[in-house]
C-alpha cells in the first residue's frame, strides 16, 4: 500500500504522468482506450469507439461533417441519452442523422410512383427538410417546442446568454448563421457566446437540432454552474438539454407522418376522399332530373350534413345516386372515373348518350334548372365563365392538373420551326454586325450568341434577353418583374473577380424599377427576380416574394456560405426602398422578412459551364408559378433536348428584326462519290464552272488486266464480293472433319466433295489465269 500511495502522490504532483494511464506497481499490462484506462470489462467502450471512428468516416464521405468538426461534438452525453431510449427510437435517430429516413427522396428510390414532395408544404422532401418545413402548422409546432425548451432552460439554471441566443438560433430554421443574429436583434452578443456560436455554425443547424452539441457550449454552461455554486451538475443539465433538442426533431417527424399516413386526414387518404367529393359535386350539379320519385330523397339531404359524413357514408350515398339514375335510364349521371374528367364547360356541352329502346318511347319532359347549391370548394368569381353553370370544385394542389410551361423550354425545336429558321446557323460563324433587337432597345450581339455553343458560359446578354424579353411576356406583368444581371453588381460592388470586399451602395440602384407605374413602385410587385453573376465565374438566381416576405436563392452547385451576402444585400435593399417610399423606416416590416438558401431544391449541376442554363430553367419554372424541385429536370436534359438551340430559337422568335443568317456564313458539306467529305463555302455565290473533259488515253492490255484483277480481288469490307458469305457456312476444315470415319455411298461422297469445293471457292481468292506463251 505504501508503494502504491507513493506512485499516486508522484503522479498527482507531476504533469508528465496522467493519473488514469499510469502503471500501478506489479501491474503487468494496461488497456487504454481514447486516453482512458480500462479497469473493468472494456468490450462496451471498445465497440463504442470503433463505431465512432466508422461514423466519422461515414459523415466525411457523405459530406455531412468534416473530421475536424466531428471531434468538436460532445458524443459521450448523446450516447448515454440514447442508451436509455427504446430500440425503435434509436433506429429512427440513426436513419434521420444519416439521411436514409423515409422521406420523399428515399421513397422514390424504390417506388417510382411515390411522391417526393413534403406532405405539408409540397417542397422536395429530404432529411434536411424535416425541421426547415415552411408549412404554418409545422412552424407553429416548432414555435411551441421552442417555448417548451425556454421553460426548461429557465428552470434548470441555464447560462443567461445560452438562454437568450439558443432559442433564437433554432427559430431561424437554419436561414441565418449564429454569429449573424446580432444584425437582426438589437441585443449585443458577448465574445464568449460568439465563440460558442462559431462552433455551432461549423457543426451546422441541422446537426445541432439533432442533438450534436459542441463541447465549447457545455464548457460555458459548466463554468456557469461552478461559478454560481449550484448543486446541479453538467451531466444532468446536458442530458435534459439534449432530450429537449431530440424532442423538437421527433415532434416534427410525428407531425409529418400524421399528415401523410393518418387514416382520415392523411394526404394519401385525402386523395381518394377528394375524388369522392368531386363525384358528389357532379351528382348535385345534375339536379333531380332523371331520378325516380322514391330516389329523389337522396338529393334532399343538406349539403353540410353530406360533406360532414365519413368517407364510407359518402361512398354509399354516391353509389345509391348513380344506381338510381341508371335504373331510371339516365346514363349521364355516371361516375366521372368512367370517362375522361369533364370540365365545367365540357359538362354543359357534352351530349347525353342515347337511352334504351324502352326509355326512348317516353315523352321527354322539359328539364328543370339545376338546384343552386353552395360549392364545396370556393371558386374565384373572376374566372367563372357562366354564373348558371355548376361551380368547379377547387381540389388540393396534389390533385389539380399540373400547369404547363408556356415557353416549352424543355423540348427540341420542331421540324417546322427549323424550316423557318435554323438555330444552328445562328450559332455558327455569323458576321460581327449580326444582332438580335428587342423592344425597349435591348439587343443580343454576335459575341453573346456564340456563348450558346457548348462548353461556353452564357453571356449576360443571353441571360437578360431571355428573362426580360422572352420569359417576361409569358408571365403576369402585374406579378413578376425581372432585374438585369447588373443590378446586384451595382448594389454590392467589389474588385475584379471579387478580389476586394463587397461594398453595399443603395444609391447605385436607387432609380432601378422607378418606371413601374403602380402603388409602392417595385414593392408593389409580388415576385422580383434577380440573376446574379458571382465573380464572373458562376450564375445564381434570387427571388424576393413581397407577399410571403421571403427572399430565396437557388445555386445549382448547392448551398454555399458565400451566397449569404446576396441574401443580406437584397434584404437591406428592400429595407432602404421601403424607407424611400414611405419616408421613414419600419423595423417590424423589415424583421418580418426571412432569407432562405433553397439550393437543395434546385437540380444539381455537375459540370462547370451550364450554370446559366440552370438560371434560365429555374426562372422559367418559378415565374410561371410551377413547382421547382431537385427532380424537375436534370443536366442531361440540356444535351438530350438541345436546350441551347431551344434558347437560340426563342430569342430569335422574340426579336423584332428576326434577321436571317447571310448565305456567306453558312457552311455546307457534301459527300463525293468516293466516300470522302469535302467542305464547300457558299461564299463564291456562283456555281464553279465545270472543267472540260480531256480525252482519255488508250490504255494498254497490261493495265486493263491489272485493273480487272484488282476488281475481282476480295477485300474485307469492300463493296464487291464474288459470293454471299454467311456466318453459318462451315469452313473447309470443319467439313473435312464431318466426312471422316463415316460409311457413305459413292454418290453422297461425290456430292459432299462438290459442296466442299464450292464452299472452298467462296473463301479462297480466285486462281490466276495462266499467261499465254508468246509465239
PDB file of N, CA and C in Angstrom, residues 640-728:
ATOM      1  N   UNK A 640     -29.758  16.280 -74.234  1.00  0.00           N
ATOM      2  CA  UNK A 640     -30.695  15.416 -74.949  1.00  0.00           C
ATOM      3  C   UNK A 640     -31.752  16.229 -75.692  1.00  0.00           C
ATOM      4  N   UNK A 641     -32.206  17.303 -75.105  1.00  0.00           N
ATOM      5  CA  UNK A 641     -33.267  18.111 -75.700  1.00  0.00           C
ATOM      6  C   UNK A 641     -32.732  19.376 -76.374  1.00  0.00           C
ATOM      7  N   UNK A 642     -31.405  19.491 -76.453  1.00  0.00           N
ATOM      8  CA  UNK A 642     -30.766  20.612 -77.152  1.00  0.00           C
ATOM      9  C   UNK A 642     -31.325  21.951 -76.649  1.00  0.00           C
ATOM     10  N   UNK A 643     -31.189  22.150 -75.346  1.00  0.00           N
ATOM     11  CA  UNK A 643     -31.757  23.352 -74.724  1.00  0.00           C
ATOM     12  C   UNK A 643     -31.073  24.617 -75.226  1.00  0.00           C
ATOM     13  N   UNK A 644     -29.782  24.557 -75.510  1.00  0.00           N
ATOM     14  CA  UNK A 644     -29.101  25.752 -76.011  1.00  0.00           C
ATOM     15  C   UNK A 644     -29.675  26.178 -77.366  1.00  0.00           C
ATOM     16  N   UNK A 645     -29.948  25.209 -78.240  1.00  0.00           N
ATOM     17  CA  UNK A 645     -30.578  25.542 -79.515  1.00  0.00           C
ATOM     18  C   UNK A 645     -31.997  26.051 -79.312  1.00  0.00           C
ATOM     19  N   UNK A 646     -32.672  25.519 -78.289  1.00  0.00           N
ATOM     20  CA  UNK A 646     -34.022  25.981 -77.997  1.00  0.00           C
ATOM     21  C   UNK A 646     -34.000  27.428 -77.518  1.00  0.00           C
ATOM     22  N   UNK A 647     -33.024  27.786 -76.686  1.00  0.00           N
ATOM     23  CA  UNK A 647     -32.889  29.168 -76.227  1.00  0.00           C
ATOM     24  C   UNK A 647     -32.610  30.095 -77.403  1.00  0.00           C
ATOM     25  N   UNK A 648     -31.754  29.644 -78.326  1.00  0.00           N
ATOM     26  CA  UNK A 648     -31.462  30.458 -79.506  1.00  0.00           C
ATOM     27  C   UNK A 648     -32.712  30.673 -80.358  1.00  0.00           C
ATOM     28  N   UNK A 649     -33.525  29.617 -80.507  1.00  0.00           N
ATOM     29  CA  UNK A 649     -34.753  29.748 -81.284  1.00  0.00           C
ATOM     30  C   UNK A 649     -35.737  30.708 -80.616  1.00  0.00           C
ATOM     31  N   UNK A 650     -35.876  30.629 -79.277  1.00  0.00           N
ATOM     32  CA  UNK A 650     -36.798  31.516 -78.576  1.00  0.00           C
ATOM     33  C   UNK A 650     -36.323  32.966 -78.628  1.00  0.00           C
ATOM     34  N   UNK A 651     -35.018  33.184 -78.567  1.00  0.00           N
ATOM     35  CA  UNK A 651     -34.501  34.545 -78.684  1.00  0.00           C
ATOM     36  C   UNK A 651     -34.772  35.119 -80.072  1.00  0.00           C
ATOM     37  N   UNK A 652     -34.537  34.307 -81.095  1.00  0.00           N
ATOM     38  CA  UNK A 652     -34.763  34.788 -82.463  1.00  0.00           C
ATOM     39  C   UNK A 652     -36.242  35.076 -82.716  1.00  0.00           C
ATOM     40  N   UNK A 653     -37.122  34.182 -82.249  1.00  0.00           N
ATOM     41  CA  UNK A 653     -38.556  34.382 -82.498  1.00  0.00           C
ATOM     42  C   UNK A 653     -39.116  35.564 -81.719  1.00  0.00           C
ATOM     43  N   UNK A 654     -38.469  35.932 -80.593  1.00  0.00           N
ATOM     44  CA  UNK A 654     -38.947  37.079 -79.811  1.00  0.00           C
ATOM     45  C   UNK A 654     -38.334  38.392 -80.248  1.00  0.00           C
ATOM     46  N   UNK A 655     -37.363  38.354 -81.155  1.00  0.00           N
ATOM     47  CA  UNK A 655     -36.721  39.591 -81.603  1.00  0.00           C
ATOM     48  C   UNK A 655     -37.635  40.366 -82.544  1.00  0.00           C
ATOM     49  N   UNK A 656     -37.324  41.641 -82.692  1.00  0.00           N
ATOM     50  CA  UNK A 656     -38.129  42.499 -83.561  1.00  0.00           C
ATOM     51  C   UNK A 656     -37.709  42.351 -85.013  1.00  0.00           C
ATOM     52  N   UNK A 657     -36.420  42.299 -85.263  1.00  0.00           N
ATOM     53  CA  UNK A 657     -35.952  42.268 -86.655  1.00  0.00           C
ATOM     54  C   UNK A 657     -35.959  40.874 -87.256  1.00  0.00           C
ATOM     55  N   UNK A 658     -35.855  39.824 -86.434  1.00  0.00           N
ATOM     56  CA  UNK A 658     -35.806  38.438 -86.922  1.00  0.00           C
ATOM     57  C   UNK A 658     -34.848  38.310 -88.118  1.00  0.00           C
ATOM     58  N   UNK A 659     -33.582  38.591 -87.887  1.00  0.00           N
ATOM     59  CA  UNK A 659     -32.639  38.584 -89.024  1.00  0.00           C
ATOM     60  C   UNK A 659     -32.338  37.170 -89.495  1.00  0.00           C
ATOM     61  N   UNK A 660     -31.953  37.086 -90.741  1.00  0.00           N
ATOM     62  CA  UNK A 660     -31.539  35.821 -91.344  1.00  0.00           C
ATOM     63  C   UNK A 660     -30.013  35.771 -91.384  1.00  0.00           C
ATOM     64  N   UNK A 661     -29.496  34.578 -91.217  1.00  0.00           N
ATOM     65  CA  UNK A 661     -28.047  34.417 -91.298  1.00  0.00           C
ATOM     66  C   UNK A 661     -27.650  34.519 -92.766  1.00  0.00           C
ATOM     67  N   UNK A 662     -26.717  35.409 -93.116  1.00  0.00           N
ATOM     68  CA  UNK A 662     -26.317  35.536 -94.533  1.00  0.00           C
ATOM     69  C   UNK A 662     -25.778  34.215 -95.063  1.00  0.00           C
ATOM     70  N   UNK A 663     -25.992  34.054 -96.386  1.00  0.00           N
ATOM     71  CA  UNK A 663     -25.538  32.805 -97.019  1.00  0.00           C
ATOM     72  C   UNK A 663     -24.030  32.677 -97.011  1.00  0.00           C
ATOM     73  N   UNK A 664     -23.309  33.791 -96.911  1.00  0.00           N
ATOM     74  CA  UNK A 664     -21.844  33.723 -96.894  1.00  0.00           C
ATOM     75  C   UNK A 664     -21.325  33.115 -95.620  1.00  0.00           C
ATOM     76  N   UNK A 665     -22.171  33.032 -94.585  1.00  0.00           N
ATOM     77  CA  UNK A 665     -21.706  32.479 -93.315  1.00  0.00           C
ATOM     78  C   UNK A 665     -22.024  31.014 -93.178  1.00  0.00           C
ATOM     79  N   UNK A 666     -22.826  30.476 -94.073  1.00  0.00           N
ATOM     80  CA  UNK A 666     -23.209  29.073 -93.950  1.00  0.00           C
ATOM     81  C   UNK A 666     -22.142  28.173 -94.545  1.00  0.00           C
ATOM     82  N   UNK A 667     -22.031  27.025 -94.012  1.00  0.00           N
ATOM     83  CA  UNK A 667     -21.054  26.040 -94.460  1.00  0.00           C
ATOM     84  C   UNK A 667     -21.809  24.785 -94.823  1.00  0.00           C
ATOM     85  N   UNK A 668     -21.679  24.357 -96.044  1.00  0.00           N
ATOM     86  CA  UNK A 668     -22.345  23.146 -96.498  1.00  0.00           C
ATOM     87  C   UNK A 668     -21.326  22.040 -96.643  1.00  0.00           C
ATOM     88  N   UNK A 669     -21.775  20.828 -96.441  1.00  0.00           N
ATOM     89  CA  UNK A 669     -20.911  19.654 -96.506  1.00  0.00           C
ATOM     90  C   UNK A 669     -21.531  18.678 -97.486  1.00  0.00           C
ATOM     91  N   UNK A 670     -20.777  18.233 -98.459  1.00  0.00           N
ATOM     92  CA  UNK A 670     -21.292  17.277 -99.427  1.00  0.00           C
ATOM     93  C   UNK A 670     -20.361  16.071 -99.463  1.00  0.00           C
ATOM     94  N   UNK A 671     -20.908  14.988 -99.869  1.00  0.00           N
ATOM     95  CA  UNK A 671     -20.166  13.727 -99.915  1.00  0.00           C
ATOM     96  C   UNK A 671     -19.880  13.382-101.360  1.00  0.00           C
ATOM     97  N   UNK A 672     -18.627  13.120-101.645  1.00  0.00           N
ATOM     98  CA  UNK A 672     -18.250  12.749-103.002  1.00  0.00           C
ATOM     99  C   UNK A 672     -18.574  11.296-103.251  1.00  0.00           C
ATOM    100  N   UNK A 673     -18.467  10.893-104.502  1.00  0.00           N
ATOM    101  CA  UNK A 673     -18.805   9.517-104.870  1.00  0.00           C
ATOM    102  C   UNK A 673     -17.819   8.525-104.312  1.00  0.00           C
ATOM    103  N   UNK A 674     -16.624   8.973-103.945  1.00  0.00           N
ATOM    104  CA  UNK A 674     -15.621   8.052-103.406  1.00  0.00           C
ATOM    105  C   UNK A 674     -15.701   7.931-101.883  1.00  0.00           C
ATOM    106  N   UNK A 675     -16.704   8.580-101.241  1.00  0.00           N
ATOM    107  CA  UNK A 675     -16.880   8.429 -99.814  1.00  0.00           C
ATOM    108  C   UNK A 675     -16.144   9.459 -98.996  1.00  0.00           C
ATOM    109  N   UNK A 676     -15.440  10.399 -99.621  1.00  0.00           N
ATOM    110  CA  UNK A 676     -14.736  11.435 -98.875  1.00  0.00           C
ATOM    111  C   UNK A 676     -15.651  12.621 -98.690  1.00  0.00           C
ATOM    112  N   UNK A 677     -15.441  13.382 -97.560  1.00  0.00           N
ATOM    113  CA  UNK A 677     -16.266  14.546 -97.258  1.00  0.00           C
ATOM    114  C   UNK A 677     -15.474  15.799 -97.578  1.00  0.00           C
ATOM    115  N   UNK A 678     -16.123  16.708 -98.292  1.00  0.00           N
ATOM    116  CA  UNK A 678     -15.482  17.948 -98.692  1.00  0.00           C
ATOM    117  C   UNK A 678     -16.309  19.113 -98.202  1.00  0.00           C
ATOM    118  N   UNK A 679     -15.653  20.181 -97.692  1.00  0.00           N
ATOM    119  CA  UNK A 679     -16.323  21.410 -97.275  1.00  0.00           C
ATOM    120  C   UNK A 679     -16.286  22.412 -98.415  1.00  0.00           C
ATOM    121  N   UNK A 680     -17.440  22.975 -98.678  1.00  0.00           N
ATOM    122  CA  UNK A 680     -17.544  23.929 -99.767  1.00  0.00           C
ATOM    123  C   UNK A 680     -18.234  25.176 -99.249  1.00  0.00           C
ATOM    124  N   UNK A 681     -17.555  26.288 -99.174  1.00  0.00           N
ATOM    125  CA  UNK A 681     -18.134  27.544 -98.718  1.00  0.00           C
ATOM    126  C   UNK A 681     -19.015  28.107 -99.819  1.00  0.00           C
ATOM    127  N   UNK A 682     -20.138  28.624 -99.380  1.00  0.00           N
ATOM    128  CA  UNK A 682     -21.066  29.226-100.341  1.00  0.00           C
ATOM    129  C   UNK A 682     -20.724  30.680-100.619  1.00  0.00           C
ATOM    130  N   UNK A 683     -19.568  31.103-100.140  1.00  0.00           N
ATOM    131  CA  UNK A 683     -19.186  32.488-100.359  1.00  0.00           C
ATOM    132  C   UNK A 683     -18.950  32.784-101.826  1.00  0.00           C
ATOM    133  N   UNK A 684     -18.646  31.772-102.603  1.00  0.00           N
ATOM    134  CA  UNK A 684     -18.449  32.013-104.039  1.00  0.00           C
ATOM    135  C   UNK A 684     -19.721  32.541-104.658  1.00  0.00           C
ATOM    136  N   UNK A 685     -20.869  32.049-104.144  1.00  0.00           N
ATOM    137  CA  UNK A 685     -22.146  32.581-104.618  1.00  0.00           C
ATOM    138  C   UNK A 685     -22.546  32.026-105.963  1.00  0.00           C
ATOM    139  N   UNK A 686     -21.618  31.647-106.810  1.00  0.00           N
ATOM    140  CA  UNK A 686     -21.939  31.152-108.142  1.00  0.00           C
ATOM    141  C   UNK A 686     -21.386  29.742-108.273  1.00  0.00           C
ATOM    142  N   UNK A 687     -22.070  28.905-109.030  1.00  0.00           N
ATOM    143  CA  UNK A 687     -21.547  27.549-109.209  1.00  0.00           C
ATOM    144  C   UNK A 687     -20.218  27.581-109.964  1.00  0.00           C
ATOM    145  N   UNK A 688     -19.310  26.741-109.484  1.00  0.00           N
ATOM    146  CA  UNK A 688     -17.993  26.709-110.125  1.00  0.00           C
ATOM    147  C   UNK A 688     -18.118  26.120-111.527  1.00  0.00           C
ATOM    148  N   UNK A 689     -17.435  26.700-112.481  1.00  0.00           N
ATOM    149  CA  UNK A 689     -17.531  26.175-113.859  1.00  0.00           C
ATOM    150  C   UNK A 689     -16.933  24.780-113.951  1.00  0.00           C
ATOM    151  N   UNK A 690     -17.613  23.925-114.720  1.00  0.00           N
ATOM    152  CA  UNK A 690     -17.132  22.556-114.880  1.00  0.00           C
ATOM    153  C   UNK A 690     -15.922  22.537-115.809  1.00  0.00           C
ATOM    154  N   UNK A 691     -14.980  21.726-115.423  1.00  0.00           N
ATOM    155  CA  UNK A 691     -13.780  21.592-116.242  1.00  0.00           C
ATOM    156  C   UNK A 691     -14.093  20.770-117.488  1.00  0.00           C
ATOM    157  N   UNK A 692     -13.492  21.187-118.583  1.00  0.00           N
ATOM    158  CA  UNK A 692     -13.724  20.450-119.833  1.00  0.00           C
ATOM    159  C   UNK A 692     -13.101  19.069-119.748  1.00  0.00           C
ATOM    160  N   UNK A 693     -13.840  18.079-120.229  1.00  0.00           N
ATOM    161  CA  UNK A 693     -13.359  16.703-120.195  1.00  0.00           C
ATOM    162  C   UNK A 693     -12.194  16.532-121.162  1.00  0.00           C
ATOM    163  N   UNK A 694     -11.130  15.960-120.672  1.00  0.00           N
ATOM    164  CA  UNK A 694      -9.988  15.679-121.520  1.00  0.00           C
ATOM    165  C   UNK A 694     -10.132  14.284-122.113  1.00  0.00           C
ATOM    166  N   UNK A 695      -9.778  14.127-123.351  1.00  0.00           N
ATOM    167  CA  UNK A 695      -9.904  12.802-123.977  1.00  0.00           C
ATOM    168  C   UNK A 695      -9.002  11.792-123.269  1.00  0.00           C
ATOM    169  N   UNK A 696      -9.584  10.647-122.958  1.00  0.00           N
ATOM    170  CA  UNK A 696      -8.833   9.612-122.245  1.00  0.00           C
ATOM    171  C   UNK A 696      -7.838   8.949-123.179  1.00  0.00           C
ATOM    172  N   UNK A 697      -6.697   8.641-122.604  1.00  0.00           N
ATOM    173  CA  UNK A 697      -5.655   7.971-123.380  1.00  0.00           C
ATOM    174  C   UNK A 697      -5.962   6.495-123.491  1.00  0.00           C
ATOM    175  N   UNK A 698      -5.669   5.928-124.621  1.00  0.00           N
ATOM    176  CA  UNK A 698      -5.895   4.472-124.751  1.00  0.00           C
ATOM    177  C   UNK A 698      -4.977   3.724-123.812  1.00  0.00           C
ATOM    178  N   UNK A 699      -5.589   2.836-122.993  1.00  0.00           N
ATOM    179  CA  UNK A 699      -4.802   2.065-122.031  1.00  0.00           C
ATOM    180  C   UNK A 699      -4.284   0.797-122.686  1.00  0.00           C
ATOM    181  N   UNK A 700      -3.163   0.350-122.210  1.00  0.00           N
ATOM    182  CA  UNK A 700      -2.549  -0.862-122.751  1.00  0.00           C
ATOM    183  C   UNK A 700      -3.231  -2.102-122.198  1.00  0.00           C
ATOM    184  N   UNK A 701      -2.952  -3.234-122.783  1.00  0.00           N
ATOM    185  CA  UNK A 701      -3.550  -4.508-122.344  1.00  0.00           C
ATOM    186  C   UNK A 701      -3.085  -4.871-120.942  1.00  0.00           C
ATOM    187  N   UNK A 702      -1.860  -4.539-120.608  1.00  0.00           N
ATOM    188  CA  UNK A 702      -1.323  -4.858-119.291  1.00  0.00           C
ATOM    189  C   UNK A 702      -2.074  -4.084-118.192  1.00  0.00           C
ATOM    190  N   UNK A 703      -2.387  -2.807-118.478  1.00  0.00           N
ATOM    191  CA  UNK A 703      -3.111  -2.011-117.497  1.00  0.00           C
ATOM    192  C   UNK A 703      -4.549  -2.490-117.335  1.00  0.00           C
ATOM    193  N   UNK A 704      -5.171  -2.893-118.452  1.00  0.00           N
ATOM    194  CA  UNK A 704      -6.544  -3.398-118.349  1.00  0.00           C
ATOM    195  C   UNK A 704      -6.592  -4.668-117.514  1.00  0.00           C
ATOM    196  N   UNK A 705      -5.657  -5.586-117.738  1.00  0.00           N
ATOM    197  CA  UNK A 705      -5.634  -6.820-116.954  1.00  0.00           C
ATOM    198  C   UNK A 705      -5.368  -6.545-115.468  1.00  0.00           C
ATOM    199  N   UNK A 706      -4.565  -5.552-115.203  1.00  0.00           N
ATOM    200  CA  UNK A 706      -4.267  -5.204-113.821  1.00  0.00           C
ATOM    201  C   UNK A 706      -5.502  -4.673-113.116  1.00  0.00           C
ATOM    202  N   UNK A 707      -6.257  -3.832-113.831  1.00  0.00           N
ATOM    203  CA  UNK A 707      -7.485  -3.320-113.231  1.00  0.00           C
ATOM    204  C   UNK A 707      -8.507  -4.430-113.051  1.00  0.00           C
ATOM    205  N   UNK A 708      -8.557  -5.370-113.992  1.00  0.00           N
ATOM    206  CA  UNK A 708      -9.508  -6.468-113.899  1.00  0.00           C
ATOM    207  C   UNK A 708      -9.201  -7.347-112.689  1.00  0.00           C
ATOM    208  N   UNK A 709      -7.928  -7.642-112.482  1.00  0.00           N
ATOM    209  CA  UNK A 709      -7.559  -8.460-111.332  1.00  0.00           C
ATOM    210  C   UNK A 709      -7.845  -7.727-110.016  1.00  0.00           C
ATOM    211  N   UNK A 710      -7.668  -6.435-110.053  1.00  0.00           N
ATOM    212  CA  UNK A 710      -7.921  -5.654-108.845  1.00  0.00           C
ATOM    213  C   UNK A 710      -9.401  -5.637-108.495  1.00  0.00           C
ATOM    214  N   UNK A 711     -10.285  -5.575-109.494  1.00  0.00           N
ATOM    215  CA  UNK A 711     -11.719  -5.570-109.247  1.00  0.00           C
ATOM    216  C   UNK A 711     -12.218  -6.901-108.717  1.00  0.00           C
ATOM    217  N   UNK A 712     -11.562  -8.017-109.166  1.00  0.00           N
ATOM    218  CA  UNK A 712     -12.014  -9.333-108.741  1.00  0.00           C
ATOM    219  C   UNK A 712     -11.453  -9.737-107.383  1.00  0.00           C
ATOM    220  N   UNK A 713     -10.526  -8.990-106.881  1.00  0.00           N
ATOM    221  CA  UNK A 713      -9.910  -9.356-105.601  1.00  0.00           C
ATOM    222  C   UNK A 713     -10.922  -9.123-104.465  1.00  0.00           C
ATOM    223  N   UNK A 714     -10.945 -10.083-103.508  1.00  0.00           N
ATOM    224  CA  UNK A 714     -11.846  -9.977-102.355  1.00  0.00           C
ATOM    225  C   UNK A 714     -11.160  -9.156-101.277  1.00  0.00           C
ATOM    226  N   UNK A 715     -11.776  -8.056-100.936  1.00  0.00           N
ATOM    227  CA  UNK A 715     -11.255  -7.174 -99.897  1.00  0.00           C
ATOM    228  C   UNK A 715     -12.221  -7.204 -98.725  1.00  0.00           C
ATOM    229  N   UNK A 716     -11.753  -7.508 -97.527  1.00  0.00           N
ATOM    230  CA  UNK A 716     -12.659  -7.497 -96.371  1.00  0.00           C
ATOM    231  C   UNK A 716     -13.295  -6.133 -96.187  1.00  0.00           C
ATOM    232  N   UNK A 717     -14.623  -6.103 -96.164  1.00  0.00           N
ATOM    233  CA  UNK A 717     -15.327  -4.838 -96.036  1.00  0.00           C
ATOM    234  C   UNK A 717     -15.506  -4.107 -97.343  1.00  0.00           C
ATOM    235  N   UNK A 718     -15.031  -4.661 -98.435  1.00  0.00           N
ATOM    236  CA  UNK A 718     -15.173  -3.996 -99.715  1.00  0.00           C
ATOM    237  C   UNK A 718     -16.577  -4.068-100.254  1.00  0.00           C
ATOM    238  N   UNK A 719     -16.803  -3.317-101.340  1.00  0.00           N
ATOM    239  CA  UNK A 719     -18.165  -3.256-101.909  1.00  0.00           C
ATOM    240  C   UNK A 719     -18.435  -4.391-102.879  1.00  0.00           C
ATOM    241  N   UNK A 720     -17.384  -5.030-103.387  1.00  0.00           N
ATOM    242  CA  UNK A 720     -17.563  -6.073-104.391  1.00  0.00           C
ATOM    243  C   UNK A 720     -17.133  -7.405-103.809  1.00  0.00           C
ATOM    244  N   UNK A 721     -18.051  -8.350-103.817  1.00  0.00           N
ATOM    245  CA  UNK A 721     -17.734  -9.714-103.381  1.00  0.00           C
ATOM    246  C   UNK A 721     -18.208 -10.675-104.449  1.00  0.00           C
ATOM    247  N   UNK A 722     -17.494 -11.800-104.534  1.00  0.00           N
ATOM    248  CA  UNK A 722     -17.838 -12.779-105.585  1.00  0.00           C
ATOM    249  C   UNK A 722     -19.025 -13.624-105.186  1.00  0.00           C
ATOM    250  N   UNK A 723     -19.273 -13.792-103.928  1.00  0.00           N
ATOM    251  CA  UNK A 723     -20.393 -14.610-103.488  1.00  0.00           C
ATOM    252  C   UNK A 723     -20.840 -14.178-102.104  1.00  0.00           C
ATOM    253  N   UNK A 724     -21.979 -14.625-101.698  1.00  0.00           N
ATOM    254  CA  UNK A 724     -22.530 -14.276-100.402  1.00  0.00           C
ATOM    255  C   UNK A 724     -21.946 -15.209 -99.353  1.00  0.00           C
ATOM    256  N   UNK A 725     -21.215 -14.662 -98.430  1.00  0.00           N
ATOM    257  CA  UNK A 725     -20.576 -15.435 -97.374  1.00  0.00           C
ATOM    258  C   UNK A 725     -21.411 -15.288 -96.113  1.00  0.00           C
ATOM    259  N   UNK A 726     -21.896 -16.378 -95.594  1.00  0.00           N
ATOM    260  CA  UNK A 726     -22.724 -16.373 -94.393  1.00  0.00           C
ATOM    261  C   UNK A 726     -21.909 -16.800 -93.185  1.00  0.00           C
ATOM    262  N   UNK A 727     -22.375 -16.365 -92.008  1.00  0.00           N
ATOM    263  CA  UNK A 727     -21.687 -16.754 -90.788  1.00  0.00           C
ATOM    264  C   UNK A 727     -21.912 -18.213 -90.445  1.00  0.00           C
ATOM    265  N   UNK A 728     -22.963 -18.826 -91.038  1.00  0.00           N
ATOM    266  CA  UNK A 728     -23.254 -20.230 -90.746  1.00  0.00           C
ATOM    267  C   UNK A 728     -22.526 -21.189 -91.674  1.00  0.00           C
TER     268      UNK A 728
END
